[in-house]
XYZ file of C-alpha atoms in Angstrom:
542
model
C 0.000 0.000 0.000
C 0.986 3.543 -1.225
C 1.887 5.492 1.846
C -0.834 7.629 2.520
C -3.674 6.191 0.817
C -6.258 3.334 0.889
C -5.738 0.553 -1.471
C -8.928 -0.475 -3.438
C -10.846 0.748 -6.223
C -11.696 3.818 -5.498
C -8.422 5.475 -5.987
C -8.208 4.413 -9.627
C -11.527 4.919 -10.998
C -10.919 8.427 -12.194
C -7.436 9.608 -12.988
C -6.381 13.222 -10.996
C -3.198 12.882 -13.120
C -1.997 15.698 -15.612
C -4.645 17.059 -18.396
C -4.200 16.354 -21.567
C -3.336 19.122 -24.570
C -6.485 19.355 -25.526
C -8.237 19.551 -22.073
C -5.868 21.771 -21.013
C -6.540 24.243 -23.745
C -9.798 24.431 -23.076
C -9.398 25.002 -19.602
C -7.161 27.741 -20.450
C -9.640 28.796 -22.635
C -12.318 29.379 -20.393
C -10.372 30.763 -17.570
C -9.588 33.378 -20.480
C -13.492 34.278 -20.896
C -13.743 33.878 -16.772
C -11.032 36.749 -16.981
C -12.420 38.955 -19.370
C -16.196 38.907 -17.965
C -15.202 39.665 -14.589
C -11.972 42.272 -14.487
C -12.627 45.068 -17.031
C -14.214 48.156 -14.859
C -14.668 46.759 -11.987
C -14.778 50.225 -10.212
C -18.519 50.475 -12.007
C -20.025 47.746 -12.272
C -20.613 46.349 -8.807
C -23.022 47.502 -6.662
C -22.141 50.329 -4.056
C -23.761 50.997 -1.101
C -24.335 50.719 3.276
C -22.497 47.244 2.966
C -19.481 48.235 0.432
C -19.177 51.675 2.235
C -19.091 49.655 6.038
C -17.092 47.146 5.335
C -14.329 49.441 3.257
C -14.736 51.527 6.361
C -13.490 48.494 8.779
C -10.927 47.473 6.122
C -9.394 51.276 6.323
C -9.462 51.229 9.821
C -7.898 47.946 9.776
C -5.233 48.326 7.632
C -4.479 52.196 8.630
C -5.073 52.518 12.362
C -4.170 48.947 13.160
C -8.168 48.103 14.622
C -8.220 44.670 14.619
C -11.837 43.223 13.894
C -12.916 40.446 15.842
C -15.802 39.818 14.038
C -17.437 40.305 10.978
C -20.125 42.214 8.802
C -23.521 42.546 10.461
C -25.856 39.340 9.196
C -28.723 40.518 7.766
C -30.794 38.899 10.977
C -30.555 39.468 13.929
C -27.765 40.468 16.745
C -25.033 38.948 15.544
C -22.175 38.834 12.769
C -20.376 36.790 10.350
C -16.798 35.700 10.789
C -13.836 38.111 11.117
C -12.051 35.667 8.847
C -13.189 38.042 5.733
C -12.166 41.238 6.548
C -7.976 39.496 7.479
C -8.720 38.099 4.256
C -9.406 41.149 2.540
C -6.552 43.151 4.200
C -3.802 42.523 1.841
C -5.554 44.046 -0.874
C -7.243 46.816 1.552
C -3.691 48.100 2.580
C -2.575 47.892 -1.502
C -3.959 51.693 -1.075
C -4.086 52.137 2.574
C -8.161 51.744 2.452
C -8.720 54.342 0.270
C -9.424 52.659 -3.086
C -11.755 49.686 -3.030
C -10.606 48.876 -6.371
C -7.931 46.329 -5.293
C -10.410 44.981 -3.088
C -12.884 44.291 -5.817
C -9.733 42.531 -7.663
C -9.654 39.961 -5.067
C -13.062 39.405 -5.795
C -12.750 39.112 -9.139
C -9.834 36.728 -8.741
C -11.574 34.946 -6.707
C -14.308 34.509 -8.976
C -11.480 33.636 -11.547
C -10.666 30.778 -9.024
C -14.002 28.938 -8.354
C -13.981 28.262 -12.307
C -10.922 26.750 -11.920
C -12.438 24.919 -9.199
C -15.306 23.591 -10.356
C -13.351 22.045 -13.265
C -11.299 20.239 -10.417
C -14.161 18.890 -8.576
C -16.298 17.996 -11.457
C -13.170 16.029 -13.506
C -12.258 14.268 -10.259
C -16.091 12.858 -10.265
C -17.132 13.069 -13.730
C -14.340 13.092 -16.098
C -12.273 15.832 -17.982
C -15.559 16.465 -19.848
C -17.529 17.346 -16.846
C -14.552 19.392 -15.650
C -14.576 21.478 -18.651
C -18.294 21.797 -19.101
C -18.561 22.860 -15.185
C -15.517 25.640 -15.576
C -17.969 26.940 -18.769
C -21.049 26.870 -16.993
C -19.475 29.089 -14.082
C -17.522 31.074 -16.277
C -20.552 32.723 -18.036
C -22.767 32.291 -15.075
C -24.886 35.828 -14.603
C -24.822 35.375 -11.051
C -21.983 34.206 -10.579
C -20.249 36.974 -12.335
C -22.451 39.455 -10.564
C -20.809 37.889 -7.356
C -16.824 38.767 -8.650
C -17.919 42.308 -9.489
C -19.513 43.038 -6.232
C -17.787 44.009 -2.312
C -20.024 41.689 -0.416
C -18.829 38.924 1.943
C -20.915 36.036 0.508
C -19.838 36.560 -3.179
C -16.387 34.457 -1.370
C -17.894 31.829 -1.026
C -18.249 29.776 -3.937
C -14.553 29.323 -3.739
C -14.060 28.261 -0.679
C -17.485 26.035 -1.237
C -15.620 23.903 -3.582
C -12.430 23.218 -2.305
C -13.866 21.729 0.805
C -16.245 19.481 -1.491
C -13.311 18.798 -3.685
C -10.680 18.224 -0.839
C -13.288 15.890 0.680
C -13.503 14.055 -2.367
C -9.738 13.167 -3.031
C -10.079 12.422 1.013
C -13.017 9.839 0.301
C -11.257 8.228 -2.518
C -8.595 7.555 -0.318
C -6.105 9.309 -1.444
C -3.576 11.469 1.523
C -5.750 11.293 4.558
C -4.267 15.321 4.788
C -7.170 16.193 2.015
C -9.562 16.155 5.054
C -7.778 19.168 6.858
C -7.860 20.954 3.570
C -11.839 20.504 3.521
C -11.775 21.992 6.855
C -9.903 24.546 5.953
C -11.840 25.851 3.276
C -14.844 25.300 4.824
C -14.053 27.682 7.828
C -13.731 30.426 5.494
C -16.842 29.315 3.553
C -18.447 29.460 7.183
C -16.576 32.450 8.424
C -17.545 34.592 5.309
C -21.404 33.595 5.807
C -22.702 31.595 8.921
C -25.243 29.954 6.924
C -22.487 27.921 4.745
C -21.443 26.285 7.985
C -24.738 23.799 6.258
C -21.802 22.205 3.877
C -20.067 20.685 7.091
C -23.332 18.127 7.008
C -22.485 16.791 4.041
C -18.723 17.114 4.573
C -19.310 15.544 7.458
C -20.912 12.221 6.487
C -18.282 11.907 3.570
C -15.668 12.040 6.410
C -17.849 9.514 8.607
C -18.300 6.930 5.692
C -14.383 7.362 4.873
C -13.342 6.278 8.827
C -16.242 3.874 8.789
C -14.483 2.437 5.732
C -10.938 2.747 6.788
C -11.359 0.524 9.665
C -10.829 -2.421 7.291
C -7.003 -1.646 7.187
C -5.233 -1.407 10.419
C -3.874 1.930 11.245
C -5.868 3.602 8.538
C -8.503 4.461 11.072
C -6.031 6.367 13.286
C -4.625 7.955 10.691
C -8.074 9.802 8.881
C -9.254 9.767 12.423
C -5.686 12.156 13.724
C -6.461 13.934 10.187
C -9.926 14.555 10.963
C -9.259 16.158 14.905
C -6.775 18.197 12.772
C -9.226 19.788 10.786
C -11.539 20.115 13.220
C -8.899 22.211 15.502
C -8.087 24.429 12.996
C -11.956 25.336 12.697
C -11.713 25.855 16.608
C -8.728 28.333 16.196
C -10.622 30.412 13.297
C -12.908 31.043 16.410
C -10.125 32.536 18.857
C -10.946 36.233 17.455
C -14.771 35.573 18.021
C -14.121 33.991 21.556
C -11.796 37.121 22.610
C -14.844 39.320 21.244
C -17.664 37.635 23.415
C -15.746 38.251 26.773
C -14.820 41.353 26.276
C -18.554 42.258 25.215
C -20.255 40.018 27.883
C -21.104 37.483 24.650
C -22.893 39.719 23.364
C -22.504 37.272 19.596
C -23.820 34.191 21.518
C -27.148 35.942 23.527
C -27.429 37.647 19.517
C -28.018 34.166 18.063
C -29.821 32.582 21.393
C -32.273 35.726 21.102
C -32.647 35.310 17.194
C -33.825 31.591 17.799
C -35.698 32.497 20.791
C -37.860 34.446 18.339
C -38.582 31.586 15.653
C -35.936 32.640 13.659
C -36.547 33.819 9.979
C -40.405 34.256 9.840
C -42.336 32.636 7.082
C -46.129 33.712 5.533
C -46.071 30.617 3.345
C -46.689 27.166 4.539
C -44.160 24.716 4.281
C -44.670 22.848 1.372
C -45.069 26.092 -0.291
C -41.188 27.089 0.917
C -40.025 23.948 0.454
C -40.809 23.609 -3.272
C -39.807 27.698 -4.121
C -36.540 27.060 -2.093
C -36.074 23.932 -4.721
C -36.683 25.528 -7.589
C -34.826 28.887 -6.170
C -31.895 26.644 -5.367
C -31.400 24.536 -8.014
C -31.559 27.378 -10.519
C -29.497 30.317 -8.876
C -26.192 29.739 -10.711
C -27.734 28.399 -14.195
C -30.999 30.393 -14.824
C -30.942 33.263 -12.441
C -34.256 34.744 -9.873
C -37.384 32.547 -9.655
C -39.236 35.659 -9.838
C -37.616 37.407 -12.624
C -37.520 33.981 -15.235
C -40.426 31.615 -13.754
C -40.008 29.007 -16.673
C -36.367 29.126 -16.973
C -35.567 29.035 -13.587
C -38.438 25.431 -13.355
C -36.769 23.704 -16.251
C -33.188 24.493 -14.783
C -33.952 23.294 -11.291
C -35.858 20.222 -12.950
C -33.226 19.276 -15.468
C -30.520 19.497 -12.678
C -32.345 17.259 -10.152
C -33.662 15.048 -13.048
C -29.999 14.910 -14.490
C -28.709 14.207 -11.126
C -31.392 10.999 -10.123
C -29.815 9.685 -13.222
C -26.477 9.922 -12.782
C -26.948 8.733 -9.268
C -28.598 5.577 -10.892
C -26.805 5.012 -14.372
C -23.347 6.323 -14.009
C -19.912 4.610 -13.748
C -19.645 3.645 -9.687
C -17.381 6.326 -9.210
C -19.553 9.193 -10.572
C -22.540 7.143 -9.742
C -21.157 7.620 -6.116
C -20.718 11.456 -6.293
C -23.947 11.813 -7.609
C -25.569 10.195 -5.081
C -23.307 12.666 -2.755
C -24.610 15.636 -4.285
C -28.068 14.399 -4.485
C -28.042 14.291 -0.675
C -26.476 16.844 -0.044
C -28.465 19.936 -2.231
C -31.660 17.198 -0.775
C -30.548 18.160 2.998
C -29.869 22.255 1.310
C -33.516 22.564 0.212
C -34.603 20.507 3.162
C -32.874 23.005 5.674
C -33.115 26.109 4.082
C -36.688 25.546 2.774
C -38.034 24.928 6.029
C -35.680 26.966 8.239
C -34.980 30.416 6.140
C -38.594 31.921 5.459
C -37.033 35.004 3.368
C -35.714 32.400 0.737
C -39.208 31.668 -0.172
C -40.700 35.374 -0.248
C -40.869 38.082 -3.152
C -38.947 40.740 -0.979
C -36.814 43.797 -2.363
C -33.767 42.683 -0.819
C -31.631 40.301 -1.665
C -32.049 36.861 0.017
C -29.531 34.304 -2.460
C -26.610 34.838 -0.194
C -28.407 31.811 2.155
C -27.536 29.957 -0.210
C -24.449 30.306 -1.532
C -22.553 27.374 -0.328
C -24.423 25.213 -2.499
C -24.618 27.340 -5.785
C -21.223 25.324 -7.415
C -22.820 22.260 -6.417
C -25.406 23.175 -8.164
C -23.066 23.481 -11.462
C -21.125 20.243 -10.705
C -24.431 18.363 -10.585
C -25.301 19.960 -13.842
C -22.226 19.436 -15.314
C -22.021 15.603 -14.875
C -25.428 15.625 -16.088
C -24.680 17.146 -19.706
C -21.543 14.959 -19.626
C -23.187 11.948 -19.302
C -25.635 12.835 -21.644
C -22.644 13.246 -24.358
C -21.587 9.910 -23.211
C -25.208 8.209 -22.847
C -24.666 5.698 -25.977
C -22.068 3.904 -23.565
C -25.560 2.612 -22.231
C -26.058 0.703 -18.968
C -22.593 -1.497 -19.651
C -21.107 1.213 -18.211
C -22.236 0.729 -14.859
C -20.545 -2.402 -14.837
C -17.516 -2.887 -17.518
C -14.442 -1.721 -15.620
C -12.941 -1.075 -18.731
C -14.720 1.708 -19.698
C -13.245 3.348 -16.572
C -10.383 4.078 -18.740
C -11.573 4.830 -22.353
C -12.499 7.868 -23.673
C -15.424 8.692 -21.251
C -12.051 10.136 -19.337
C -10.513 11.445 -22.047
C -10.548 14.737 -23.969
C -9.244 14.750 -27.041
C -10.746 15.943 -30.793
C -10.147 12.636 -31.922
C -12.168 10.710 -29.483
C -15.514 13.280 -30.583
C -18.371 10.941 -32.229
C -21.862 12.474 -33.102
C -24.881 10.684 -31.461
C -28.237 11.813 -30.278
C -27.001 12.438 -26.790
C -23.872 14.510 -27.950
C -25.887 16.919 -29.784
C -28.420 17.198 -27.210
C -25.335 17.665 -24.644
C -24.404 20.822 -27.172
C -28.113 22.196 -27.312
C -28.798 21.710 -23.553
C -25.278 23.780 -23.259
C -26.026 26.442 -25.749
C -29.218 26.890 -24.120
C -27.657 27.795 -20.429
C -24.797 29.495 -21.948
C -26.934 31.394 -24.398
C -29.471 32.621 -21.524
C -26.573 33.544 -18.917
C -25.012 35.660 -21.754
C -28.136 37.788 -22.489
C -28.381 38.638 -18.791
C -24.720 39.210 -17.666
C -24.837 42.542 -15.418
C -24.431 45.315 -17.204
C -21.042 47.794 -17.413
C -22.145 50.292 -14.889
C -24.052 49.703 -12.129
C -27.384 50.980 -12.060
C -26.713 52.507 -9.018
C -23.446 53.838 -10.813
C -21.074 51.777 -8.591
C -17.939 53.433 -6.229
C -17.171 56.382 -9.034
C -20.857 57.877 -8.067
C -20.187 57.488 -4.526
C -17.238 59.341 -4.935
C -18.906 62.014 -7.094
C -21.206 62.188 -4.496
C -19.092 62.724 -1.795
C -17.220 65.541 -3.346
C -20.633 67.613 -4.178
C -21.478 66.775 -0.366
C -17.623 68.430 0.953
C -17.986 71.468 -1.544
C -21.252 72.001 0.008
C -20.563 71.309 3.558
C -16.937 72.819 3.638
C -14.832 72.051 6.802
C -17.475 73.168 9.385
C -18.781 70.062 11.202
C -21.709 68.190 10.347
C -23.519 65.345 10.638
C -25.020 62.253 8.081
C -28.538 60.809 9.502
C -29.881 58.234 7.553
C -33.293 57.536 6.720
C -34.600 54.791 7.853
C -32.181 54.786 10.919
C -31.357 50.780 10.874
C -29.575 51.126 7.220
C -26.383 53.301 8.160
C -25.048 55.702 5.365
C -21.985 54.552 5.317
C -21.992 53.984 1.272
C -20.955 58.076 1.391
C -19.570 58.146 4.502
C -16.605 56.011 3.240
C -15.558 58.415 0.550
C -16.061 61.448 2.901
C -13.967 59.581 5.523
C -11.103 58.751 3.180
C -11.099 62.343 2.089
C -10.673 63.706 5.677
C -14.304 64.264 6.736
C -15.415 62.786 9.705
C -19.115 63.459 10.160
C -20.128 64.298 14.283
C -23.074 63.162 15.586
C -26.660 65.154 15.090
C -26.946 67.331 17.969
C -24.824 70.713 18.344
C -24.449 71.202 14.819
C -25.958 73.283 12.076
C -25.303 71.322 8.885
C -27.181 68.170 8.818
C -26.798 65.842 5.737
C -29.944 63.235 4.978
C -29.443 60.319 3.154
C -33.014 59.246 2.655
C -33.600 55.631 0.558
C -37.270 55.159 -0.761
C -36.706 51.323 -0.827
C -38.278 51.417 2.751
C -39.328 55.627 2.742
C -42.189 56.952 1.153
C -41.920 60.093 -0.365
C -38.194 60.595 0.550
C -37.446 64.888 0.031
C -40.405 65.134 2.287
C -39.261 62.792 5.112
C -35.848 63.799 4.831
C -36.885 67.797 5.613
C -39.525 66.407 8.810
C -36.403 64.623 10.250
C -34.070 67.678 9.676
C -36.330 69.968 11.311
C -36.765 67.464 14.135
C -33.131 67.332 14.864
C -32.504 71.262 14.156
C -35.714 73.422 14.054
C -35.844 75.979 11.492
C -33.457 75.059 8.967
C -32.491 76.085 5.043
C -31.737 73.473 2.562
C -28.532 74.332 0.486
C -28.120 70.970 -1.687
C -30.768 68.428 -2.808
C -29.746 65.533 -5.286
C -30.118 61.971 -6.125
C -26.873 60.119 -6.351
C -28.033 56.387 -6.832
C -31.880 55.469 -8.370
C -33.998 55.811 -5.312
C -31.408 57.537 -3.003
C -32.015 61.096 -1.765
C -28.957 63.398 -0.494
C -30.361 66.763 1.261
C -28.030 68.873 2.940
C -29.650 71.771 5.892
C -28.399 74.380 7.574
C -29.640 75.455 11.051
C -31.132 79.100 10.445
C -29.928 81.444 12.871
C-alpha cells in the first residue's frame, strides 16, 4: 500500500493525473473568458452601497489605524455577525492603497471569482471526467450570477470558492487518497463558514463523507487512526478560526452568543407561506441560482433548470460509472438536505422581498453546477448505455478522455451541445451590465465631493433615513477624504441620506427629520446620487 492512501478501487476509478493538450486548452480557454467577464471596470459595475461603504470603512481602519476586527459584517438577521475571517482576508488588498481605493479589493473578488472556475473544473473532472470538468468551468464562467458575485464588495460573493475546495478536498479524502485532504476541507470550509454563517450547512455533508471514509478505513489497520488524527486536525483548525470571536464575546459580555440565542428564541426567519409552499420555491430557487438566475424574474427558466438538474442528477446517481454514480448520489443528498434546511428553516428564501435573500444559499450554488455538469456529460456519453455501470474497462476509455479525436456524433452529444447552448446562451443575455445601475464606487465618490464642496470644513452630521440602514456607502468616501461626520446634535449642517426602498416620499421625510433634529433650517443641496437615493443637505437658520 501507497503510503498515505487506501488501497482499493476507489483510488483508480478516475485519474487526478496531468490534463491532456487538448483539455488543457480548453481550460485555459475558459479561464480566459472567466477573466475577461469579470476584471474590465470593476470600479462600475458592482453595486455600491451601506455594505461596500461599512465594510471598506473596517478594512481602512484595519489596515491604517491597526483596529483589529474580531468579528465580521452585520448578518442581515438578527444580533449577531459573520466571521472576522473576511475582513484578514481582505486586508492585503485593503492596505494595496491604505483603504482608500476599493478597487484592489474588488480585484480579489474578481480573482476569486477567476478561481471557483478553476475549481469547479477540479471537482467535477475528479467525479465526472475531464468532460464534466470542462463543461462545469464553462457553466461558471458565463454564469450571470456568478459573475455578478466577482464584481460586487459583499462577503458572501467568497464563497463559492471556498465552497468547492472543501467538497473537492473531501472528495480526493473519500477516494482515499492522503488522509491530509480532510484538513484541507476543513480549511476551506471555515472560510466558507466564516464569510457567511449559513455555509457552515456544507459541514453536514462534509461531514458524512468524512464519517463513511473512517467507517471504511477501519478495514485496514492503522488507517482508522490515521483519517481519524487527520480529521481532529481539521476540526482544531476550525476551533482556532474562532479565537478572534471567543476574545470578542468576553470582552462584550457574549454579546454574539445571547445575539443568536435571542434570534432563535424568536422563531428565527419568519415565514407567511406554509411549508410545502417554501419547500418547493426554495427547490426551484436553489437549483436554478447559478444556471438560470431569480425565480421571480424567469419563472419558466428558472423550473426547467432546477428540474433538469435534479432530473440529471437521479440519473447519474442511478446510471453512471460507480465512481460518478457515487458522487452523484453525494450531491443528491447533499443539495436534498440544502432545500430541506433552508426551505423549512430560512422563510425570506421563499418570499418576493426587495432585498436580496440568495446569499443563504451560496454554499451550495457550485454544487449546483457540478451536478449539472455531470449531467450534460453523461448525456454526451449516454450511448455507452447501462454497460457502463458495470464494464471496468470503460473506466479508462475515452469517457475520461478529452481529445478531438475521441468526438463521435450521437443523439445524446448533440443534445449535450443544445442543452449547453441553451444555459450558456441565456446567462449571456443577462450578464450585469457595465455600470451599475446605481453607478457603482465612481458615483459614490462624485457624491461625496458635491457633499464636501457644500458642507466645507465646518462640522456636520449624516442621519440616515430609515435609521437601521447606516449611510456609510458616502460616509466612506467622505472619511477617506478627511471628513469625519459628528453626531446630530450641536451642529448646524445636517446631511440626509433618505432611501425610498423602505421611505415613502423621501425629500419630504428627509426635511420632517431635519427639522426634528434642528428646528428651522435652510436646505442648500438636494440631489439623487443612486436610483432611489435622496442626499439633502440643511443648515440650522440662525
Amino acid at each position: 500500500m501507497a503510503s498515505g492512501s487506501m488501497p482499493g478501487p476507489r483510488t483508480a476509478d478516475v485519474p487526478w493525473g496531468r490534463p491532456s493538450r487538448a483539455e488543457g486548452l480548453a481550460l485555459l480557454t475558459v479561464l480566459a473568458l472567466a477573466a475577461l467577464t469579470r476584471l474590465p471596470g470593476l470600479a462600475a459595475r458592482g453595486q455600491w452601497d451601506s455594505d461596500q461603504g461599512g465594510q471598506m470603512l473596517t478594512l481602512r481602519a484595519f489596515v491604517q489605524e491597526g483596529v483589529v476586527p474580531l468579528v465580521g459584517p452585520p448578518a442581515s438577521v438578527g444580533g449577531f455577525h459573520h466571521g472576522a475571517l473576511y475582513y484578514w482576508l481582505l486586508a492585503p488588498a485593503a492596505a494595496v492603497s491604505g483603504g482608500n481605493d476599493p478597487v484592489p479589493v474588488l480585484c480579489m473578488f474578481a480573482l476569486a471569482g477567476i478561481t471557483a472556475v478553476a475549481a469547479a473544473w477540479w471537482v467535477a473532472r475528479g467525479m465526472g471526467g475531464p468532460l464534466a470538468g470542462i463543461i462545469a468551468a464553462l457553466l461558471l464562467a458565463v454564469s450571470a450570477p456568478a459573475i455578478a458575485g466577482s464584481v460586487w464588495l459583499w462577503n458572501p460573493n467568497l464563497v463559492p470558492l471556498p465552497s468547492l475546495v472543501a467538497v473537492g478536498a473531501a472528495w480526493r479524502g473519500w477516494q482515499g487518497r492522503h488522509p491530509g485532504w480532510w484538513v484541507v476541507s476543513a480549511a476551506a470550509l471555515t472560510i466558507a463558514g466564516q464569510l457567511h454563517v449559513l455555509a457552515w450547512l456544507l459541514a453536514l455533508p462534509v461531514g458524512a463523507l468524512f464519517a463513511t471514509t473512517l467507517l471504511r478505513s477501519a478495514t485496514w489497520p492503522g488507517e482508522r487512526r490515521r483519517v481519524l488524527q487527520w480529521g481532529l486536525a481539521g476540526i482544531g483548525v476550525i476551533a482556532l478560526s474562532y479565537l478572534p470571536l471567543l476574545a470578542y464575546e468576553m470582552a462584550h459580555d457574549f454579546a454574539e452568543t445571547r445575539g443568536v440565542l435571542a434570534f432563535l428564541a424568536a422563531g428565527g426567519s419568519p415565514a407567511s407561506a406554509g411549508p410545502l409552499t417554501r419547500l418547493f420555491v426554495v427547490t426551484i430557487r436553489l437549483l436554478a441560482w447559478p444556471l438560470a438566475g431569480l425565480l421571480t424574474t424567469a419563472p419558466v427558466p428558472a423550473v426547467l433548470a432546477a428540474v433538469g438538474v435534479g432530473a440529471g442528477l437521479v440519473w447519474r446517481a442511478v446510471v453512471a460509472p460507480r465512481q460518478e454514480r457515487a458522487a452523484a448520489r453525494w450531491l443528491l443528498a447533499s443539495l436534498v438536505g440544502a432545500c430541506l434546511v433552508l426551505g423549512l428553516g430560512v422563510g425570506a428564501l421563499a418570499e418576493v422581498t426587495p432585498l436580496t435573500v440568495d446569499q443563504y444559499h451560496a454554499a451550495f450554488d457550485p454544487l449546483v453546477v457540478v451536478s449539472a455538469a455531470l449531467a450534460i456529460a453523461g448525456l454526451a456519453q449516454a450511448d455507452g448505455g447501462a454497460a457502463s455501470k458495470t464494464s471496468p474497462k470503460l473506466m479508462t476509455r475515452p469517457r475520461f478522455r478529452l481529445h478531438p479525436t475521441n468526438a463521435r456524433l450521437t443523439g445524446g452529444s448533440v443534445a449535450a451541445v443544445l442543452v449547453s447552448l441553451c444555459v450558456v446562451g441565456w446567462n449571456i443575455a443577462r450578464w450585469p451590465p457595465a455600470v451599475s445601475p446605481d453607478g457603482g464606487w465612481p458615483a459614490a465618490e462624485a457624491a461625496a465631493r458635491r457633499l464636501e464642496a457644500t458642507v466645507g470644513h465646518s462640522p456636520f452630521a449624516l442621519v440616515s433615513l430609515p435609521s437601521f440602514k447606516p449611510a456609510d456607502a458616502y460616509r466612506y468616501p467622505l472619511v477617506r477624504d478627511g471628513f469625519r461626520p459628528v453626531t446630530a446634535s450641536g451642529v448646524r449642517q445636517v446631511v440626509v441620506l433618505c432611501d425610498d426602498l423602505f421611505v415613502t416620499d423621501c425629500p419630504a421625510a428627509s426635511g420632517a427629520e431635519a427639522r426634528t433634529l434642528l428646528g428651522a433650517v435652510t436646505q442648500t443641496l438636494a440631489f439623487s446620487p443612486a436610483p432611489g437615493r435622496h442626499l439633502t443637505v440643511y443648515v440650522r437658520r440662525n
